[in-house]
Amino acid sequence: MQQNYSPKDIEATAQQHWSQTEAFRAVKESGKPKYYCLSMFPYPSGKLHMGHVRNYTIGDVLTRWHKMRGYSVLQPMGWDAFGLPAENAAIANKVPPAKWTYDNIAYMKKQLQSLGLGIDWSREIATCKPDYYKWNQWLFLRMLEKGIAYKKTQVVNWDPVDQTVLANEQVIDGRGWRTGALVEKREIPGYYLGITQYAEELLADLDKLPGWPDRVKAMQANWIGKSFGVRFAFPHDIKDNGAAINDGKLWVYTTRADTIMGVTFVAVAAEHPLAAHAAKSNKDVAAFVEKCKHVSVMEADIATMEKEGVDTGLKVTHPLTGEQVPVWVGNYVLMGYGEGAVMAVPAHDERDFGFAKKYSLPIKQSIRVADKTFSTDKWLEWYGDKENGVCVNSGKYDGLNYQQAVDTIAADLKAKNLGDKQVQWRLRDWGISRQRYWGCPIPIIHCDSCGSVPVPDEQLPVVLPEDCVPDGSGNPLHKRADFLNCTCPKCGKPARRETDTMDTFVDSSWYYSRYASGFKSDAMVDEETNHWMPVDQYIGGIEHAILHLLYSRFWSKVMRDLKLVNYDEPFANLLTQGMVLNHIFSHRTDKGGIQYFAPNEVEMMKDEGGRITAKLVSDGSAVDYQGIGTMSKSKLNGVDPQALIDEYGADTARLFMMFAAPPEQTLEWADSGVEGAHRFLKRLWAFGAEFANIGKETHDLGALSGDAKALRREIHLALRQANYDMARFQFNTVVSAAMKMLNALEKSGKEAANRAVVNEALSILLRLLSPITPHIAHALWRELGYGDDVLAAQWPEPLEAALVQDELELVLQVNGKMRGSIKVSASADKAAIEAAAIAHEAVQKQLNGGAPKKVIVVPGRLVNVVA
RNA sequence: GCCGGGGUGAUGGAACUGGUAGACGUGCCGGACUCAAAAUCCGGUGCCAGAGAUGGCGUGAGGGUUCGAGUCCCUCCCCCGGCACCA
């Protein structure tokens, strides 16, 4: 056996062994439970980053652990291969996104393989390949048939210089990232998926997911946002070209119908017909509507921006009081959300309150809470309280509580035919059209005579040409005659193909079911899918807690309703790993755009005020420090693990990553512990080599005493803790248990009894480490003669017999402060323990001659004397 | 702004249902080996006072419940994730 730890050799050998024995090929095995372990597939951005290493090591640890515990496992891998970074790379390097993507996949696959992951590579997927995305298109057509997919207008960010649609990420402070031009809102047609048709089930089925973290379920429930409210109308006779606008009714929705008597104005979106009407004759309104075109479409921006508005001069009628109510245009009212208009009750809504104060609009109290005094000077929390309030200044509704008021008011509105109760969802339908090249083509043909015609199934897939090079000025498909020109499937006349592609969330909404299938060319999924699904353990970043997971749940339910699969929920258990964070550095370009720099190109310093400043190593020019954030391709703050793997080996990288922090916790990147992880593996190897030289010893482990007995107890105690932590995925303390074991073994004596315990302990330690550092465990298991394959060995369990002790040490406290400890026999009763405690010198000193008021004994742990 | 999570030594983190705060690492200090360094090994290391025994303080800040609080409750501060076209 080699005396020095040589990760290069043992890792290559172990990996060869797994690939030759097809150790991780997923097959149905009778009599064994299945375990489908899935890590979120990576976007092929070029190189793995530490977040990937973390994610895939967690998945591999769980896969190998389950394999050793008798499961038949499936752990697949693939590529979320469509997306924006490929187009950005094309703009920068003039390389087609397809070539860039395939090159990245080849490189990253090598990296993944060098980590020694137990992946069934025969099930690899790349979403940019026609044999995969064909089924995106096919299912989209089924959704069109069922009315789940439909067309309507959508609001997008428009860069007027590049003449292109921008992603939210490409808008920096209201300007295009490349051009620095002021971004405009534009309304264009696009396809939507009716996820709201499934809102009720998506909400209710969260209860069917006990294996999901509560925090993720809470976020999803809040996102779906079921609310019970009232939709009602303000009648008016505002006419445009002689006809009443919207039949003379201004509809709004509110969850606070109980405050309806406090309405002092209504606010409509800039795109609302009433605003458009007012703009025709009122310059101020027209100017404001124009200004609103530059308001961000992002919710975070809308929520934090200054609320502004302008009076249209128009009036509508309050449906209950008959009073005339002014109509304002507000920049915070969104046309695409609800009715595009809201009733404003400044007295009981914080946003309306601020708006009314700003424009000196009346504030009318209509809710009272006992013992509280209302004042229009300043907003107070209780103004918005619907639990404890009753109506006031509200005529016949005075004295009613929230629910009574809503019920009565809804009934009155209904009687007037001006409204009714309505359940509303915060969740909006899913807009999937992207005005981009590098995505799955939407299978639609536009015909001058027949309109938008679905591509017939037998013409699928609509294949995306792979040789385009986007230049930042719109979708290059517009210039591709061979893609664009086709014949109408209905009438046979010349027609044009749709050039929009699908949101990449479509690709990732069902890949897990394709992995699990038999990869048929004539079916999206098959019977094998139902065998492996649902995923037993899904692992991925917490940043996907809402969108990706919600879309996947929705897509699964649509597939179920099409009888393609038989499960309601795709992911039985979810582990949301925390982000790996690193520093972010950027700098404004001359055009007003933004450029990022990798942390290793930058030197960080602190100024006198303790603020972090930074400059480029290359030329010393100053760059802006943007704080710390998730490792991402676009911000260039990822750390490539390759250098680590090359220098220390995959086992060190895996061990370090698992040891650094528990999986769910965010992790600020620092490589200072890598050496320590490597040192541990070197010590393990050296200890193994030494033990191989000394040789084994037979000794009855049931008849140990002294050192050997204590050593064995220590090992089994650490094993008990490790198994407990393994089950709750706290791998950092599993590693520390393994380190404790090795520390204990290194200190142990060389007599026969000790060596027999070491023999047992090493076999435990190697099996325990095998999921985390599989290569070294594989090599030592064979070298020390425990067997051919540690993966085939049984998972170790602590033995009760090894854990018993004759004497216990109890902590002594006086008034909750630790003052010493006592040793008692394991069989001592409460009275004996109390007596021993009170007799203790330190306790006597604290009691100072007095008698204890009370003595609390926590069995096996401590005694607290209350003085 | 809203929703979700987090804050513990110099540092990554541990502490099971409220029961010895700082496990296991890193770093640092001292020692051994060495001509020397690296590597390796041994010992120490929360802060303050003290020669020491020991005492006091200590889990973002402030308050509360309890024999006992990092853990439970209230108020506040800071950081991270998501907010629908980054993936």
PDB file of N, CA and C in Angstrom, chain A residues 475-531:
ATOM      1  N   ASN A 475     -34.192  40.170 -32.252  1.00  0.00           N
ATOM      2  CA  ASN A 475     -34.129  38.733 -32.473  1.00  0.00           C
ATOM      3  C   ASN A 475     -33.601  38.427 -33.873  1.00  0.00           C
ATOM      4  N   PRO A 476     -32.447  37.717 -33.997  1.00  0.00           N
ATOM      5  CA  PRO A 476     -31.879  37.436 -35.324  1.00  0.00           C
ATOM      6  C   PRO A 476     -32.773  36.546 -36.182  1.00  0.00           C
ATOM      7  N   LEU A 477     -33.763  35.900 -35.563  1.00  0.00           N
ATOM      8  CA  LEU A 477     -34.670  35.060 -36.365  1.00  0.00           C
ATOM      9  C   LEU A 477     -35.449  35.895 -37.380  1.00  0.00           C
ATOM     10  N   HIS A 478     -35.608  37.193 -37.071  1.00  0.00           N
ATOM     11  CA  HIS A 478     -36.330  38.057 -38.009  1.00  0.00           C
ATOM     12  C   HIS A 478     -35.636  38.132 -39.365  1.00  0.00           C
ATOM     13  N   LYS A 479     -34.327  37.859 -39.375  1.00  0.00           N
ATOM     14  CA  LYS A 479     -33.559  37.953 -40.629  1.00  0.00           C
ATOM     15  C   LYS A 479     -33.337  36.588 -41.258  1.00  0.00           C
ATOM     16  N   ARG A 480     -33.913  35.545 -40.653  1.00  0.00           N
ATOM     17  CA  ARG A 480     -33.679  34.198 -41.176  1.00  0.00           C
ATOM     18  C   ARG A 480     -34.854  33.762 -42.030  1.00  0.00           C
ATOM     19  N   ALA A 481     -34.752  33.995 -43.333  1.00  0.00           N
ATOM     20  CA  ALA A 481     -35.838  33.649 -44.246  1.00  0.00           C
ATOM     21  C   ALA A 481     -36.165  32.160 -44.173  1.00  0.00           C
ATOM     22  N   ASP A 482     -35.114  31.312 -44.072  1.00  0.00           N
ATOM     23  CA  ASP A 482     -35.380  29.855 -44.071  1.00  0.00           C
ATOM     24  C   ASP A 482     -36.179  29.408 -42.856  1.00  0.00           C
ATOM     25  N   PHE A 483     -36.032  30.153 -41.741  1.00  0.00           N
ATOM     26  CA  PHE A 483     -36.845  29.831 -40.567  1.00  0.00           C
ATOM     27  C   PHE A 483     -38.228  30.475 -40.687  1.00  0.00           C
ATOM     28  N   LEU A 484     -38.201  31.732 -41.101  1.00  0.00           N
ATOM     29  CA  LEU A 484     -39.399  32.569 -41.087  1.00  0.00           C
ATOM     30  C   LEU A 484     -40.485  32.086 -42.049  1.00  0.00           C
ATOM     31  N   ASN A 485     -40.101  31.784 -43.285  1.00  0.00           N
ATOM     32  CA  ASN A 485     -41.080  31.498 -44.333  1.00  0.00           C
ATOM     33  C   ASN A 485     -41.556  30.063 -44.273  1.00  0.00           C
ATOM     34  N   CYS A 486     -42.890  29.916 -44.321  1.00  0.00           N
ATOM     35  CA  CYS A 486     -43.460  28.577 -44.296  1.00  0.00           C
ATOM     36  C   CYS A 486     -44.829  28.665 -44.961  1.00  0.00           C
ATOM     37  N   THR A 487     -45.538  27.566 -44.992  1.00  0.00           N
ATOM     38  CA  THR A 487     -46.896  27.623 -45.547  1.00  0.00           C
ATOM     39  C   THR A 487     -47.896  27.419 -44.436  1.00  0.00           C
ATOM     40  N   CYS A 488     -49.044  28.055 -44.598  1.00  0.00           N
ATOM     41  CA  CYS A 488     -50.097  27.947 -43.584  1.00  0.00           C
ATOM     42  C   CYS A 488     -50.652  26.529 -43.576  1.00  0.00           C
ATOM     43  N   PRO A 489     -50.655  25.885 -42.415  1.00  0.00           N
ATOM     44  CA  PRO A 489     -51.162  24.504 -42.355  1.00  0.00           C
ATOM     45  C   PRO A 489     -52.651  24.423 -42.706  1.00  0.00           C
ATOM     46  N   LYS A 490     -53.377  25.543 -42.575  1.00  0.00           N
ATOM     47  CA  LYS A 490     -54.817  25.519 -42.828  1.00  0.00           C
ATOM     48  C   LYS A 490     -55.122  25.708 -44.309  1.00  0.00           C
ATOM     49  N   CYS A 491     -54.566  26.809 -44.888  1.00  0.00           N
ATOM     50  CA  CYS A 491     -54.967  27.167 -46.244  1.00  0.00           C
ATOM     51  C   CYS A 491     -53.855  26.956 -47.265  1.00  0.00           C
ATOM     52  N   GLY A 492     -52.630  26.660 -46.806  1.00  0.00           N
ATOM     53  CA  GLY A 492     -51.547  26.360 -47.732  1.00  0.00           C
ATOM     54  C   GLY A 492     -50.890  27.572 -48.356  1.00  0.00           C
ATOM     55  N   LYS A 493     -51.345  28.777 -48.002  1.00  0.00           N
ATOM     56  CA  LYS A 493     -50.725  29.981 -48.554  1.00  0.00           C
ATOM     57  C   LYS A 493     -49.425  30.279 -47.813  1.00  0.00           C
ATOM     58  N   PRO A 494     -48.554  31.093 -48.417  1.00  0.00           N
ATOM     59  CA  PRO A 494     -47.318  31.467 -47.711  1.00  0.00           C
ATOM     60  C   PRO A 494     -47.641  32.142 -46.380  1.00  0.00           C
ATOM     61  N   ALA A 495     -46.865  31.819 -45.386  1.00  0.00           N
ATOM     62  CA  ALA A 495     -47.100  32.371 -44.039  1.00  0.00           C
ATOM     63  C   ALA A 495     -45.769  32.560 -43.335  1.00  0.00           C
ATOM     64  N   ARG A 496     -45.823  33.173 -42.129  1.00  0.00           N
ATOM     65  CA  ARG A 496     -44.609  33.440 -41.353  1.00  0.00           C
ATOM     66  C   ARG A 496     -44.649  32.659 -40.051  1.00  0.00           C
ATOM     67  N   ARG A 497     -43.486  32.214 -39.637  1.00  0.00           N
ATOM     68  CA  ARG A 497     -43.392  31.556 -38.335  1.00  0.00           C
ATOM     69  C   ARG A 497     -43.323  32.593 -37.211  1.00  0.00           C
ATOM     70  N   GLU A 498     -43.887  32.239 -36.076  1.00  0.00           N
ATOM     71  CA  GLU A 498     -43.692  33.013 -34.857  1.00  0.00           C
ATOM     72  C   GLU A 498     -42.193  33.020 -34.525  1.00  0.00           C
ATOM     73  N   THR A 499     -41.652  34.192 -34.180  1.00  0.00           N
ATOM     74  CA  THR A 499     -40.220  34.252 -33.844  1.00  0.00           C
ATOM     75  C   THR A 499     -39.958  34.318 -32.342  1.00  0.00           C
ATOM     76  N   ASP A 500     -41.021  34.542 -31.561  1.00  0.00           N
ATOM     77  CA  ASP A 500     -40.824  34.527 -30.116  1.00  0.00           C
ATOM     78  C   ASP A 500     -40.481  33.111 -29.659  1.00  0.00           C
ATOM     79  N   THR A 501     -39.661  33.047 -28.607  1.00  0.00           N
ATOM     80  CA  THR A 501     -39.335  31.747 -28.023  1.00  0.00           C
ATOM     81  C   THR A 501     -39.915  31.676 -26.615  1.00  0.00           C
ATOM     82  N   MET A 502     -39.810  30.493 -26.011  1.00  0.00           N
ATOM     83  CA  MET A 502     -40.434  30.307 -24.693  1.00  0.00           C
ATOM     84  C   MET A 502     -39.494  30.712 -23.557  1.00  0.00           C
ATOM     85  N   ASP A 503     -40.099  31.212 -22.505  1.00  0.00           N
ATOM     86  CA  ASP A 503     -39.419  31.414 -21.220  1.00  0.00           C
ATOM     87  C   ASP A 503     -38.648  30.142 -20.857  1.00  0.00           C
ATOM     88  N   THR A 504     -37.425  30.285 -20.394  1.00  0.00           N
ATOM     89  CA  THR A 504     -36.649  29.076 -20.068  1.00  0.00           C
ATOM     90  C   THR A 504     -37.190  28.328 -18.850  1.00  0.00           C
ATOM     91  N   PHE A 505     -38.083  28.967 -18.101  1.00  0.00           N
ATOM     92  CA  PHE A 505     -38.728  28.236 -17.010  1.00  0.00           C
ATOM     93  C   PHE A 505     -39.588  27.087 -17.538  1.00  0.00           C
ATOM     94  N   VAL A 506     -40.006  27.188 -18.826  1.00  0.00           N
ATOM     95  CA  VAL A 506     -40.760  26.083 -19.428  1.00  0.00           C
ATOM     96  C   VAL A 506     -39.860  24.838 -19.492  1.00  0.00           C
ATOM     97  N   ASP A 507     -38.616  25.051 -19.949  1.00  0.00           N
ATOM     98  CA  ASP A 507     -37.684  23.924 -20.091  1.00  0.00           C
ATOM     99  C   ASP A 507     -37.493  23.186 -18.768  1.00  0.00           C
ATOM    100  N   SER A 508     -37.393  23.964 -17.692  1.00  0.00           N
ATOM    101  CA  SER A 508     -37.075  23.358 -16.396  1.00  0.00           C
ATOM    102  C   SER A 508     -38.323  22.901 -15.640  1.00  0.00           C
ATOM    103  N   SER A 509     -39.501  23.056 -16.268  1.00  0.00           N
ATOM    104  CA  SER A 509     -40.735  22.696 -15.560  1.00  0.00           C
ATOM    105  C   SER A 509     -41.062  21.213 -15.627  1.00  0.00           C
ATOM    106  N   TRP A 510     -40.342  20.481 -16.487  1.00  0.00           N
ATOM    107  CA  TRP A 510     -40.695  19.049 -16.586  1.00  0.00           C
ATOM    108  C   TRP A 510     -39.501  18.146 -16.849  1.00  0.00           C
ATOM    109  N   TYR A 511     -38.266  18.695 -16.799  1.00  0.00           N
ATOM    110  CA  TYR A 511     -37.086  17.889 -17.134  1.00  0.00           C
ATOM    111  C   TYR A 511     -36.940  16.667 -16.244  1.00  0.00           C
ATOM    112  N   TYR A 512     -37.356  16.813 -14.977  1.00  0.00           N
ATOM    113  CA  TYR A 512     -37.265  15.715 -14.021  1.00  0.00           C
ATOM    114  C   TYR A 512     -38.077  14.505 -14.455  1.00  0.00           C
ATOM    115  N   SER A 513     -39.183  14.735 -15.181  1.00  0.00           N
ATOM    116  CA  SER A 513     -39.991  13.592 -15.607  1.00  0.00           C
ATOM    117  C   SER A 513     -39.398  12.931 -16.864  1.00  0.00           C
ATOM    118  N   ARG A 514     -38.673  13.716 -17.657  1.00  0.00           N
ATOM    119  CA  ARG A 514     -37.986  13.129 -18.816  1.00  0.00           C
ATOM    120  C   ARG A 514     -36.804  12.267 -18.356  1.00  0.00           C
ATOM    121  N   TYR A 515     -36.046  12.769 -17.387  1.00  0.00           N
ATOM    122  CA  TYR A 515     -34.953  11.973 -16.807  1.00  0.00           C
ATOM    123  C   TYR A 515     -35.441  10.577 -16.387  1.00  0.00           C
ATOM    124  N   ALA A 516     -36.644  10.582 -15.800  1.00  0.00           N
ATOM    125  CA  ALA A 516     -37.157   9.350 -15.197  1.00  0.00           C
ATOM    126  C   ALA A 516     -37.744   8.414 -16.249  1.00  0.00           C
ATOM    127  N   SER A 517     -37.864   8.902 -17.489  1.00  0.00           N
ATOM    128  CA  SER A 517     -38.549   8.122 -18.519  1.00  0.00           C
ATOM    129  C   SER A 517     -37.584   7.177 -19.223  1.00  0.00           C
ATOM    130  N   GLY A 518     -38.117   6.412 -20.175  1.00  0.00           N
ATOM    131  CA  GLY A 518     -37.291   5.546 -21.011  1.00  0.00           C
ATOM    132  C   GLY A 518     -36.774   6.264 -22.247  1.00  0.00           C
ATOM    133  N   PHE A 519     -36.878   7.599 -22.284  1.00  0.00           N
ATOM    134  CA  PHE A 519     -36.352   8.423 -23.381  1.00  0.00           C
ATOM    135  C   PHE A 519     -36.866   7.975 -24.746  1.00  0.00           C
ATOM    136  N   LYS A 520     -38.173   7.791 -24.834  1.00  0.00           N
ATOM    137  CA  LYS A 520     -38.755   7.405 -26.121  1.00  0.00           C
ATOM    138  C   LYS A 520     -38.764   8.616 -27.054  1.00  0.00           C
ATOM    139  N   SER A 521     -38.658   8.359 -28.370  1.00  0.00           N
ATOM    140  CA  SER A 521     -38.674   9.471 -29.317  1.00  0.00           C
ATOM    141  C   SER A 521     -40.101   9.843 -29.687  1.00  0.00           C
ATOM    142  N   ASP A 522     -41.067   8.958 -29.393  1.00  0.00           N
ATOM    143  CA  ASP A 522     -42.454   9.245 -29.783  1.00  0.00           C
ATOM    144  C   ASP A 522     -43.345   9.563 -28.590  1.00  0.00           C
ATOM    145  N   ALA A 523     -42.736   9.771 -27.411  1.00  0.00           N
ATOM    146  CA  ALA A 523     -43.561  10.111 -26.243  1.00  0.00           C
ATOM    147  C   ALA A 523     -42.772  11.019 -25.301  1.00  0.00           C
ATOM    148  N   MET A 524     -43.482  11.973 -24.724  1.00  0.00           N
ATOM    149  CA  MET A 524     -42.859  12.915 -23.802  1.00  0.00           C
ATOM    150  C   MET A 524     -42.332  12.185 -22.566  1.00  0.00           C
ATOM    151  N   VAL A 525     -43.199  11.336 -22.000  1.00  0.00           N
ATOM    152  CA  VAL A 525     -42.861  10.519 -20.833  1.00  0.00           C
ATOM    153  C   VAL A 525     -43.498   9.153 -21.038  1.00  0.00           C
ATOM    154  N   ASP A 526     -43.195   8.187 -20.145  1.00  0.00           N
ATOM    155  CA  ASP A 526     -43.776   6.859 -20.316  1.00  0.00           C
ATOM    156  C   ASP A 526     -43.971   6.187 -18.964  1.00  0.00           C
ATOM    157  N   GLU A 527     -44.187   4.881 -18.975  1.00  0.00           N
ATOM    158  CA  GLU A 527     -44.467   4.156 -17.736  1.00  0.00           C
ATOM    159  C   GLU A 527     -43.304   4.245 -16.743  1.00  0.00           C
ATOM    160  N   GLU A 528     -42.078   4.273 -17.258  1.00  0.00           N
ATOM    161  CA  GLU A 528     -40.924   4.332 -16.361  1.00  0.00           C
ATOM    162  C   GLU A 528     -40.951   5.626 -15.534  1.00  0.00           C
ATOM    163  N   THR A 529     -41.492   6.666 -16.148  1.00  0.00           N
ATOM    164  CA  THR A 529     -41.617   7.929 -15.421  1.00  0.00           C
ATOM    165  C   THR A 529     -42.424   7.724 -14.144  1.00  0.00           C
ATOM    166  N   ASN A 530     -43.526   7.021 -14.276  1.00  0.00           N
ATOM    167  CA  ASN A 530     -44.373   6.796 -13.103  1.00  0.00           C
ATOM    168  C   ASN A 530     -43.706   5.899 -12.064  1.00  0.00           C
ATOM    169  N   HIS A 531     -42.747   5.065 -12.512  1.00  0.00           N
ATOM    170  CA  HIS A 531     -42.012   4.246 -11.534  1.00  0.00           C
ATOM    171  C   HIS A 531     -41.114   5.120 -10.654  1.00  0.00           C
TER     172      HIS A 531
END
